[in-house]
Amino acid sequence: MRHPILLSACLAGVVLVAGCAEQDEDAVERAFQEVNVVDESNLNDVMLTVADPNEAVNHFTRTANAHPERIDLQRGLAFSLVRAKRFAEAAPAWEKVTKMEGASAEDSVALADALIRTGDWAKAEATLDALPPTHETFNRYRLEAMLADSNEEWTKSDSFYEIATGLTTRPSGVLNNWGYSKLTRGDYKEAERLFGEAIRQDPSLFTAKNNLILARGAQGDYTLPVIPMDQTERAQLLHTMALSAIKQGDVSVGKSLLRDAIETHPQHFEPAVRALDALNTKT
């Protein structure tokens, strides 16, 4: 009579051990899943920041196709396409993100940015107009300023640039854009001031340095400003100033500046050499 009881106890013990084993396996599996989530998150961060842009596109294309419901992966793909300068693909990618559950107003701003980069200004403007006025971010106002520029709505443009400048701790880029807006309007003095401020905020921003030279050249000022520059940059800025002088009709000044640029550059400065040869051939 004891055998059935003993057998039952043994079976119960086997079931209990099996149950414990299954629980342990479940716990281990959950632990590995948590590790995978952390690893994936780190990998995605790397892809969005320091990885080669096209490699990042490939990564997010694979992962987004495997998990099409995940908005974070679709965002990663859209952002990576922008980093890779594949704007024609980035615009529909961001549009897809804006239609997903969990989409934010900033996703629509990113869509407008991609649309501007493809030249679809009208759709970009409609996208921003659909946002609530309470969504006040640097990126939105930066784009609003660019749209106002494209429509030659200068009062709006200045207002949006001013707001955008106050909403970022790194205003050099938007100050450069604002300066270029002033340059296109013929307000050279104000453009010069804004380019100078952009350089003060970011001494490495060569675009602002080059634009500053254009603003000074438009005023007939062919002297280099006191700004940070290495020898190569100095040569390039002298070249820009020379072309500006020639455009203004000051050809002799332009020739002299081209010679200075050629002598200053640490290597052979082919663009300046060609420009000087062309002028000497004409004369």
PDB file of C-alpha atoms in Angstrom:
ATOM      1  CA  MET A   1       0.000   0.000   0.000  1.00  0.00           C
ATOM      2  CA  ARG A   2       2.960   2.217   0.494  1.00  0.00           C
ATOM      3  CA  HIS A   3       4.172   1.941  -3.106  1.00  0.00           C
ATOM      4  CA  PRO A   4       1.422   4.062  -4.703  1.00  0.00           C
ATOM      5  CA  ILE A   5       1.895   6.715  -2.041  1.00  0.00           C
ATOM      6  CA  LEU A   6       5.642   6.693  -2.553  1.00  0.00           C
ATOM      7  CA  LEU A   7       5.182   6.816  -6.342  1.00  0.00           C
ATOM      8  CA  SER A   8       2.798   9.753  -6.042  1.00  0.00           C
ATOM      9  CA  ALA A   9       5.253  11.605  -3.850  1.00  0.00           C
ATOM     10  CA  CYS A  10       8.049  10.995  -6.319  1.00  0.00           C
ATOM     11  CA  LEU A  11       5.925  12.176  -9.225  1.00  0.00           C
ATOM     12  CA  ALA A  12       4.965  15.283  -7.297  1.00  0.00           C
ATOM     13  CA  GLY A  13       8.611  15.929  -6.636  1.00  0.00           C
ATOM     14  CA  VAL A  14       9.453  15.519 -10.321  1.00  0.00           C
ATOM     15  CA  VAL A  15       6.689  17.949 -11.269  1.00  0.00           C
ATOM     16  CA  LEU A  16       7.889  20.407  -8.629  1.00  0.00           C
ATOM     17  CA  VAL A  17      11.481  20.191  -9.848  1.00  0.00           C
ATOM     18  CA  ALA A  18      10.314  20.551 -13.467  1.00  0.00           C
ATOM     19  CA  GLY A  19       8.244  23.574 -12.483  1.00  0.00           C
ATOM     20  CA  CYS A  20      11.237  25.127 -10.733  1.00  0.00           C
ATOM     21  CA  ALA A  21      13.374  24.433 -13.782  1.00  0.00           C
ATOM     22  CA  GLU A  22      10.834  26.096 -16.061  1.00  0.00           C
ATOM     23  CA  GLN A  23      10.652  29.091 -13.740  1.00  0.00           C
ATOM     24  CA  ASP A  24      14.456  29.319 -13.711  1.00  0.00           C
ATOM     25  CA  GLU A  25      14.530  29.124 -17.514  1.00  0.00           C
ATOM     26  CA  ASP A  26      11.861  31.834 -17.731  1.00  0.00           C
ATOM     27  CA  ALA A  27      13.856  34.035 -15.375  1.00  0.00           C
ATOM     28  CA  VAL A  28      17.030  33.504 -17.395  1.00  0.00           C
ATOM     29  CA  GLU A  29      15.191  34.226 -20.636  1.00  0.00           C
ATOM     30  CA  ARG A  30      13.740  37.435 -19.194  1.00  0.00           C
ATOM     31  CA  ALA A  31      17.199  38.443 -18.015  1.00  0.00           C
ATOM     32  CA  PHE A  32      18.634  37.903 -21.502  1.00  0.00           C
ATOM     33  CA  GLN A  33      15.753  39.867 -23.020  1.00  0.00           C
ATOM     34  CA  GLU A  34      16.500  42.769 -20.684  1.00  0.00           C
ATOM     35  CA  VAL A  35      20.169  42.628 -21.655  1.00  0.00           C
ATOM     36  CA  ASN A  36      19.214  42.583 -25.337  1.00  0.00           C
ATOM     37  CA  VAL A  37      17.000  45.634 -24.855  1.00  0.00           C
ATOM     38  CA  VAL A  38      19.862  47.531 -23.247  1.00  0.00           C
ATOM     39  CA  ASP A  39      22.284  46.430 -25.968  1.00  0.00           C
ATOM     40  CA  GLU A  40      19.824  47.389 -28.693  1.00  0.00           C
ATOM     41  CA  SER A  41      19.236  50.788 -27.105  1.00  0.00           C
ATOM     42  CA  ASN A  42      22.979  51.458 -26.949  1.00  0.00           C
ATOM     43  CA  LEU A  43      23.419  50.303 -30.536  1.00  0.00           C
ATOM     44  CA  ASN A  44      20.604  52.565 -31.728  1.00  0.00           C
ATOM     45  CA  ASP A  45      22.166  55.524 -29.904  1.00  0.00           C
ATOM     46  CA  VAL A  46      25.500  54.844 -31.590  1.00  0.00           C
ATOM     47  CA  MET A  47      23.829  54.562 -34.986  1.00  0.00           C
ATOM     48  CA  LEU A  48      22.049  57.887 -34.474  1.00  0.00           C
ATOM     49  CA  THR A  49      25.163  59.792 -33.464  1.00  0.00           C
ATOM     50  CA  VAL A  50      28.587  58.525 -34.464  1.00  0.00           C
ATOM     51  CA  ALA A  51      28.011  55.714 -36.944  1.00  0.00           C
ATOM     52  CA  ASP A  52      28.425  56.178 -40.683  1.00  0.00           C
ATOM     53  CA  PRO A  53      25.065  57.642 -41.855  1.00  0.00           C
ATOM     54  CA  ASN A  54      24.493  55.041 -44.576  1.00  0.00           C
ATOM     55  CA  GLU A  55      25.406  52.235 -42.198  1.00  0.00           C
ATOM     56  CA  ALA A  56      22.839  53.660 -39.782  1.00  0.00           C
ATOM     57  CA  VAL A  57      20.240  53.673 -42.572  1.00  0.00           C
ATOM     58  CA  ASN A  58      20.922  50.000 -43.234  1.00  0.00           C
ATOM     59  CA  HIS A  59      20.657  49.172 -39.527  1.00  0.00           C
ATOM     60  CA  PHE A  60      17.349  50.964 -39.009  1.00  0.00           C
ATOM     61  CA  THR A  61      15.926  49.653 -42.276  1.00  0.00           C
ATOM     62  CA  ARG A  62      16.508  46.087 -41.067  1.00  0.00           C
ATOM     63  CA  THR A  63      15.206  46.644 -37.551  1.00  0.00           C
ATOM     64  CA  ALA A  64      12.223  48.754 -38.625  1.00  0.00           C
ATOM     65  CA  ASN A  65      11.199  46.114 -41.167  1.00  0.00           C
ATOM     66  CA  ALA A  66      11.403  43.468 -38.439  1.00  0.00           C
ATOM     67  CA  HIS A  67       9.350  45.603 -36.020  1.00  0.00           C
ATOM     68  CA  PRO A  68       7.209  47.930 -38.175  1.00  0.00           C
ATOM     69  CA  GLU A  69       4.996  48.832 -35.211  1.00  0.00           C
ATOM     70  CA  ARG A  70       7.847  50.447 -33.251  1.00  0.00           C
ATOM     71  CA  ILE A  71       7.857  54.205 -33.749  1.00  0.00           C
ATOM     72  CA  ASP A  72      11.326  54.595 -32.221  1.00  0.00           C
ATOM     73  CA  LEU A  73      12.833  52.490 -35.007  1.00  0.00           C
ATOM     74  CA  GLN A  74      10.881  54.358 -37.705  1.00  0.00           C
ATOM     75  CA  ARG A  75      12.158  57.629 -36.208  1.00  0.00           C
ATOM     76  CA  GLY A  76      15.686  56.256 -36.229  1.00  0.00           C
ATOM     77  CA  LEU A  77      15.363  55.390 -39.910  1.00  0.00           C
ATOM     78  CA  ALA A  78      13.987  58.825 -40.824  1.00  0.00           C
ATOM     79  CA  PHE A  79      16.661  60.630 -38.813  1.00  0.00           C
ATOM     80  CA  SER A  80      19.413  58.481 -40.334  1.00  0.00           C
ATOM     81  CA  LEU A  81      18.186  59.251 -43.848  1.00  0.00           C
ATOM     82  CA  VAL A  82      18.508  62.967 -43.066  1.00  0.00           C
ATOM     83  CA  ARG A  83      22.041  62.420 -41.702  1.00  0.00           C
ATOM     84  CA  ALA A  84      22.888  60.581 -44.922  1.00  0.00           C
ATOM     85  CA  LYS A  85      21.494  63.532 -46.920  1.00  0.00           C
ATOM     86  CA  ARG A  86      18.974  61.204 -48.586  1.00  0.00           C
ATOM     87  CA  PHE A  87      16.255  63.803 -48.253  1.00  0.00           C
ATOM     88  CA  ALA A  88      13.932  62.434 -50.945  1.00  0.00           C
ATOM     89  CA  GLU A  89      13.680  59.251 -48.843  1.00  0.00           C
ATOM     90  CA  ALA A  90      13.671  61.058 -45.496  1.00  0.00           C
ATOM     91  CA  ALA A  91      10.513  63.073 -46.209  1.00  0.00           C
ATOM     92  CA  PRO A  92       8.190  60.056 -46.717  1.00  0.00           C
ATOM     93  CA  ALA A  93       9.912  58.311 -43.790  1.00  0.00           C
ATOM     94  CA  TRP A  94       9.071  61.208 -41.476  1.00  0.00           C
ATOM     95  CA  GLU A  95       5.556  61.390 -42.922  1.00  0.00           C
ATOM     96  CA  LYS A  96       5.097  57.734 -41.968  1.00  0.00           C
ATOM     97  CA  VAL A  97       6.248  58.518 -38.425  1.00  0.00           C
ATOM     98  CA  THR A  98       3.748  61.377 -38.066  1.00  0.00           C
ATOM     99  CA  LYS A  99       0.881  58.981 -38.831  1.00  0.00           C
ATOM    100  CA  MET A 100       1.871  56.382 -36.240  1.00  0.00           C
ATOM    101  CA  GLU A 101       0.486  56.017 -32.748  1.00  0.00           C
ATOM    102  CA  GLY A 102       2.651  57.979 -30.338  1.00  0.00           C
ATOM    103  CA  ALA A 103       3.744  60.579 -32.899  1.00  0.00           C
ATOM    104  CA  SER A 104       4.670  63.961 -31.443  1.00  0.00           C
ATOM    105  CA  ALA A 105       4.554  67.540 -32.665  1.00  0.00           C
ATOM    106  CA  GLU A 106       8.336  67.460 -33.003  1.00  0.00           C
ATOM    107  CA  ASP A 107       7.970  64.620 -35.516  1.00  0.00           C
ATOM    108  CA  SER A 108       5.939  67.017 -37.678  1.00  0.00           C
ATOM    109  CA  VAL A 109       8.681  69.624 -37.308  1.00  0.00           C
ATOM    110  CA  ALA A 110      11.196  67.021 -38.515  1.00  0.00           C
ATOM    111  CA  LEU A 111       8.915  66.294 -41.469  1.00  0.00           C
ATOM    112  CA  ALA A 112       8.784  70.001 -42.345  1.00  0.00           C
ATOM    113  CA  ASP A 113      12.588  70.137 -42.155  1.00  0.00           C
ATOM    114  CA  ALA A 114      12.908  67.216 -44.580  1.00  0.00           C
ATOM    115  CA  LEU A 115      10.356  68.789 -46.929  1.00  0.00           C
ATOM    116  CA  ILE A 116      12.299  72.065 -47.016  1.00  0.00           C
ATOM    117  CA  ARG A 117      15.445  70.129 -47.864  1.00  0.00           C
ATOM    118  CA  THR A 118      13.644  68.608 -50.862  1.00  0.00           C
ATOM    119  CA  GLY A 119      12.387  72.035 -51.944  1.00  0.00           C
ATOM    120  CA  ASP A 120       8.733  71.397 -51.057  1.00  0.00           C
ATOM    121  CA  TRP A 121       8.263  74.700 -49.260  1.00  0.00           C
ATOM    122  CA  ALA A 122       4.455  74.763 -49.609  1.00  0.00           C
ATOM    123  CA  LYS A 123       3.952  71.388 -47.950  1.00  0.00           C
ATOM    124  CA  ALA A 124       6.479  72.277 -45.258  1.00  0.00           C
ATOM    125  CA  GLU A 125       4.574  75.471 -44.490  1.00  0.00           C
ATOM    126  CA  ALA A 126       1.261  73.571 -44.327  1.00  0.00           C
ATOM    127  CA  THR A 127       2.853  71.039 -41.964  1.00  0.00           C
ATOM    128  CA  LEU A 128       4.042  73.759 -39.571  1.00  0.00           C
ATOM    129  CA  ASP A 129       0.738  75.647 -39.805  1.00  0.00           C
ATOM    130  CA  ALA A 130      -1.058  72.502 -38.597  1.00  0.00           C
ATOM    131  CA  LEU A 131       0.920  72.505 -35.346  1.00  0.00           C
ATOM    132  CA  PRO A 132      -0.583  74.096 -32.236  1.00  0.00           C
ATOM    133  CA  PRO A 133       0.830  77.556 -31.467  1.00  0.00           C
ATOM    134  CA  THR A 134       1.790  76.287 -28.021  1.00  0.00           C
ATOM    135  CA  HIS A 135       4.485  74.074 -29.559  1.00  0.00           C
ATOM    136  CA  GLU A 136       7.352  76.529 -29.224  1.00  0.00           C
ATOM    137  CA  THR A 137      10.722  74.941 -29.937  1.00  0.00           C
ATOM    138  CA  PHE A 138      13.992  76.059 -31.473  1.00  0.00           C
ATOM    139  CA  ASN A 139      13.595  73.767 -34.477  1.00  0.00           C
ATOM    140  CA  ARG A 140      10.102  75.036 -35.225  1.00  0.00           C
ATOM    141  CA  TYR A 141      11.067  78.715 -35.126  1.00  0.00           C
ATOM    142  CA  ARG A 142      14.236  78.084 -37.115  1.00  0.00           C
ATOM    143  CA  LEU A 143      12.115  76.591 -39.897  1.00  0.00           C
ATOM    144  CA  GLU A 144       9.434  79.279 -39.564  1.00  0.00           C
ATOM    145  CA  ALA A 145      12.159  81.889 -40.115  1.00  0.00           C
ATOM    146  CA  MET A 146      13.399  80.115 -43.237  1.00  0.00           C
ATOM    147  CA  LEU A 147       9.863  79.881 -44.602  1.00  0.00           C
ATOM    148  CA  ALA A 148       9.296  83.577 -43.924  1.00  0.00           C
ATOM    149  CA  ASP A 149      12.541  84.305 -45.795  1.00  0.00           C
ATOM    150  CA  SER A 150      11.336  82.289 -48.789  1.00  0.00           C
ATOM    151  CA  ASN A 151       8.108  84.339 -48.808  1.00  0.00           C
ATOM    152  CA  GLU A 152      10.071  87.603 -48.326  1.00  0.00           C
ATOM    153  CA  GLU A 153       8.094  88.290 -45.148  1.00  0.00           C
ATOM    154  CA  TRP A 154      10.986  90.087 -43.524  1.00  0.00           C
ATOM    155  CA  THR A 155       9.270  91.261 -40.339  1.00  0.00           C
ATOM    156  CA  LYS A 156       8.148  87.716 -39.571  1.00  0.00           C
ATOM    157  CA  SER A 157      11.563  86.401 -40.508  1.00  0.00           C
ATOM    158  CA  ASP A 158      13.381  88.690 -38.058  1.00  0.00           C
ATOM    159  CA  SER A 159      10.897  87.853 -35.304  1.00  0.00           C
ATOM    160  CA  PHE A 160      11.249  84.101 -35.797  1.00  0.00           C
ATOM    161  CA  TYR A 161      15.057  84.276 -35.970  1.00  0.00           C
ATOM    162  CA  GLU A 162      15.137  86.273 -32.749  1.00  0.00           C
ATOM    163  CA  ILE A 163      12.899  83.774 -30.952  1.00  0.00           C
ATOM    164  CA  ALA A 164      14.911  80.814 -32.256  1.00  0.00           C
ATOM    165  CA  THR A 165      18.161  82.395 -31.080  1.00  0.00           C
ATOM    166  CA  GLY A 166      16.766  82.657 -27.568  1.00  0.00           C
ATOM    167  CA  LEU A 167      15.682  79.015 -27.502  1.00  0.00           C
ATOM    168  CA  THR A 168      19.099  77.389 -27.957  1.00  0.00           C
ATOM    169  CA  THR A 169      22.435  77.359 -26.213  1.00  0.00           C
ATOM    170  CA  ARG A 170      24.181  76.942 -29.587  1.00  0.00           C
ATOM    171  CA  PRO A 171      22.836  79.809 -31.735  1.00  0.00           C
ATOM    172  CA  SER A 172      25.733  80.094 -34.196  1.00  0.00           C
ATOM    173  CA  GLY A 173      23.944  78.302 -37.040  1.00  0.00           C
ATOM    174  CA  VAL A 174      20.730  80.291 -36.780  1.00  0.00           C
ATOM    175  CA  LEU A 175      22.692  83.543 -36.415  1.00  0.00           C
ATOM    176  CA  ASN A 176      24.523  82.672 -39.632  1.00  0.00           C
ATOM    177  CA  ASN A 177      21.203  82.022 -41.389  1.00  0.00           C
ATOM    178  CA  TRP A 178      19.799  85.294 -40.070  1.00  0.00           C
ATOM    179  CA  GLY A 179      22.882  87.114 -41.300  1.00  0.00           C
ATOM    180  CA  TYR A 180      22.509  85.550 -44.736  1.00  0.00           C
ATOM    181  CA  SER A 181      18.874  86.683 -44.773  1.00  0.00           C
ATOM    182  CA  LYS A 182      20.045  90.249 -44.097  1.00  0.00           C
ATOM    183  CA  LEU A 183      22.726  89.878 -46.777  1.00  0.00           C
ATOM    184  CA  THR A 184      20.151  88.933 -49.424  1.00  0.00           C
ATOM    185  CA  ARG A 185      18.073  91.985 -48.457  1.00  0.00           C
ATOM    186  CA  GLY A 186      21.053  94.308 -48.897  1.00  0.00           C
ATOM    187  CA  ASP A 187      21.352  95.126 -45.190  1.00  0.00           C
ATOM    188  CA  TYR A 188      25.092  94.500 -45.234  1.00  0.00           C
ATOM    189  CA  LYS A 189      25.989  96.206 -41.962  1.00  0.00           C
ATOM    190  CA  GLU A 190      23.493  94.179 -39.956  1.00  0.00           C
ATOM    191  CA  ALA A 191      24.535  91.034 -41.820  1.00  0.00           C
ATOM    192  CA  GLU A 192      28.155  91.706 -40.856  1.00  0.00           C
ATOM    193  CA  ARG A 193      27.148  92.079 -37.199  1.00  0.00           C
ATOM    194  CA  LEU A 194      25.194  88.815 -37.185  1.00  0.00           C
ATOM    195  CA  PHE A 195      27.982  86.870 -38.896  1.00  0.00           C
ATOM    196  CA  GLY A 196      30.431  88.254 -36.343  1.00  0.00           C
ATOM    197  CA  GLU A 197      28.171  87.112 -33.511  1.00  0.00           C
ATOM    198  CA  ALA A 198      27.861  83.652 -35.080  1.00  0.00           C
ATOM    199  CA  ILE A 199      31.669  83.383 -35.191  1.00  0.00           C
ATOM    200  CA  ARG A 200      31.929  84.546 -31.574  1.00  0.00           C
ATOM    201  CA  GLN A 201      29.548  81.741 -30.593  1.00  0.00           C
ATOM    202  CA  ASP A 202      31.406  79.154 -32.713  1.00  0.00           C
ATOM    203  CA  PRO A 203      34.903  80.170 -33.876  1.00  0.00           C
ATOM    204  CA  SER A 204      35.100  77.037 -36.069  1.00  0.00           C
ATOM    205  CA  LEU A 205      32.101  77.984 -38.237  1.00  0.00           C
ATOM    206  CA  PHE A 206      33.832  78.698 -41.546  1.00  0.00           C
ATOM    207  CA  THR A 207      30.560  79.375 -43.407  1.00  0.00           C
ATOM    208  CA  ALA A 208      29.934  82.386 -41.179  1.00  0.00           C
ATOM    209  CA  LYS A 209      33.506  83.596 -41.745  1.00  0.00           C
ATOM    210  CA  ASN A 210      33.075  83.378 -45.506  1.00  0.00           C
ATOM    211  CA  ASN A 211      29.714  85.141 -45.338  1.00  0.00           C
ATOM    212  CA  LEU A 212      31.256  87.871 -43.183  1.00  0.00           C
ATOM    213  CA  ILE A 213      33.784  88.529 -45.962  1.00  0.00           C
ATOM    214  CA  LEU A 214      30.936  88.771 -48.493  1.00  0.00           C
ATOM    215  CA  ALA A 215      29.138  91.319 -46.289  1.00  0.00           C
ATOM    216  CA  ARG A 216      32.288  93.420 -45.915  1.00  0.00           C
ATOM    217  CA  GLY A 217      33.088  93.148 -49.617  1.00  0.00           C
ATOM    218  CA  ALA A 218      29.597  94.336 -50.530  1.00  0.00           C
ATOM    219  CA  GLN A 219      30.398  97.504 -48.574  1.00  0.00           C
ATOM    220  CA  GLY A 220      33.734  97.966 -50.378  1.00  0.00           C
ATOM    221  CA  ASP A 221      35.724  96.877 -47.320  1.00  0.00           C
ATOM    222  CA  TYR A 222      38.491  94.556 -48.521  1.00  0.00           C
ATOM    223  CA  THR A 223      40.358  94.087 -45.246  1.00  0.00           C
ATOM    224  CA  LEU A 224      40.241  90.865 -43.295  1.00  0.00           C
ATOM    225  CA  PRO A 225      38.444  91.176 -39.956  1.00  0.00           C
ATOM    226  CA  VAL A 226      40.093  90.165 -36.698  1.00  0.00           C
ATOM    227  CA  ILE A 227      38.611  86.678 -36.303  1.00  0.00           C
ATOM    228  CA  PRO A 228      40.096  83.249 -35.527  1.00  0.00           C
ATOM    229  CA  MET A 229      41.502  81.643 -38.687  1.00  0.00           C
ATOM    230  CA  ASP A 230      44.276  79.263 -39.638  1.00  0.00           C
ATOM    231  CA  GLN A 231      46.542  79.756 -42.671  1.00  0.00           C
ATOM    232  CA  THR A 232      44.336  77.756 -45.041  1.00  0.00           C
ATOM    233  CA  GLU A 233      41.213  79.629 -43.934  1.00  0.00           C
ATOM    234  CA  ARG A 234      43.014  82.937 -44.355  1.00  0.00           C
ATOM    235  CA  ALA A 235      43.872  82.030 -47.951  1.00  0.00           C
ATOM    236  CA  GLN A 236      40.292  80.968 -48.659  1.00  0.00           C
ATOM    237  CA  LEU A 237      38.893  84.175 -47.175  1.00  0.00           C
ATOM    238  CA  LEU A 238      41.324  86.260 -49.236  1.00  0.00           C
ATOM    239  CA  HIS A 239      40.088  84.382 -52.303  1.00  0.00           C
ATOM    240  CA  THR A 240      36.461  85.162 -51.409  1.00  0.00           C
ATOM    241  CA  MET A 241      37.335  88.805 -50.829  1.00  0.00           C
ATOM    242  CA  ALA A 242      39.135  88.957 -54.194  1.00  0.00           C
ATOM    243  CA  LEU A 243      36.080  87.630 -56.033  1.00  0.00           C
ATOM    244  CA  SER A 244      33.892  90.113 -54.174  1.00  0.00           C
ATOM    245  CA  ALA A 245      36.163  92.982 -55.198  1.00  0.00           C
ATOM    246  CA  ILE A 246      36.144  91.850 -58.831  1.00  0.00           C
ATOM    247  CA  LYS A 247      32.355  91.618 -58.751  1.00  0.00           C
ATOM    248  CA  GLN A 248      32.246  95.219 -57.477  1.00  0.00           C
ATOM    249  CA  GLY A 249      34.457  96.284 -60.386  1.00  0.00           C
ATOM    250  CA  ASP A 250      37.622  96.709 -58.314  1.00  0.00           C
ATOM    251  CA  VAL A 251      39.675  94.402 -60.537  1.00  0.00           C
ATOM    252  CA  SER A 252      43.137  95.606 -59.530  1.00  0.00           C
ATOM    253  CA  VAL A 253      42.284  95.090 -55.858  1.00  0.00           C
ATOM    254  CA  GLY A 254      40.939  91.663 -56.742  1.00  0.00           C
ATOM    255  CA  LYS A 255      44.190  90.692 -58.497  1.00  0.00           C
ATOM    256  CA  SER A 256      46.244  91.793 -55.512  1.00  0.00           C
ATOM    257  CA  LEU A 257      44.062  89.778 -53.142  1.00  0.00           C
ATOM    258  CA  LEU A 258      44.341  86.708 -55.367  1.00  0.00           C
ATOM    259  CA  ARG A 259      48.142  86.951 -55.246  1.00  0.00           C
ATOM    260  CA  ASP A 260      47.966  87.213 -51.450  1.00  0.00           C
ATOM    261  CA  ALA A 261      45.701  84.158 -51.331  1.00  0.00           C
ATOM    262  CA  ILE A 262      48.090  82.117 -53.485  1.00  0.00           C
ATOM    263  CA  GLU A 263      51.098  83.123 -51.368  1.00  0.00           C
ATOM    264  CA  THR A 264      49.259  82.496 -48.095  1.00  0.00           C
ATOM    265  CA  HIS A 265      47.895  79.046 -48.849  1.00  0.00           C
ATOM    266  CA  PRO A 266      50.181  76.292 -47.502  1.00  0.00           C
ATOM    267  CA  GLN A 267      49.593  74.227 -50.657  1.00  0.00           C
ATOM    268  CA  HIS A 268      48.904  74.908 -54.325  1.00  0.00           C
ATOM    269  CA  PHE A 269      45.691  76.995 -54.395  1.00  0.00           C
ATOM    270  CA  GLU A 270      44.239  76.013 -57.770  1.00  0.00           C
ATOM    271  CA  PRO A 271      40.978  78.082 -57.697  1.00  0.00           C
ATOM    272  CA  ALA A 272      42.888  81.297 -56.959  1.00  0.00           C
ATOM    273  CA  VAL A 273      45.529  80.497 -59.589  1.00  0.00           C
ATOM    274  CA  ARG A 274      42.840  79.911 -62.248  1.00  0.00           C
ATOM    275  CA  ALA A 275      41.026  83.128 -61.341  1.00  0.00           C
ATOM    276  CA  LEU A 276      44.233  85.178 -61.538  1.00  0.00           C
ATOM    277  CA  ASP A 277      45.244  83.554 -64.853  1.00  0.00           C
ATOM    278  CA  ALA A 278      41.801  84.358 -66.284  1.00  0.00           C
ATOM    279  CA  LEU A 279      42.107  88.010 -65.265  1.00  0.00           C
ATOM    280  CA  ASN A 280      45.632  88.311 -66.695  1.00  0.00           C
ATOM    281  CA  THR A 281      44.464  86.745 -69.969  1.00  0.00           C
ATOM    282  CA  LYS A 282      41.694  89.337 -70.290  1.00  0.00           C
ATOM    283  CA  THR A 283      44.094  92.167 -69.737  1.00  0.00           C
TER     284      THR A 283
END
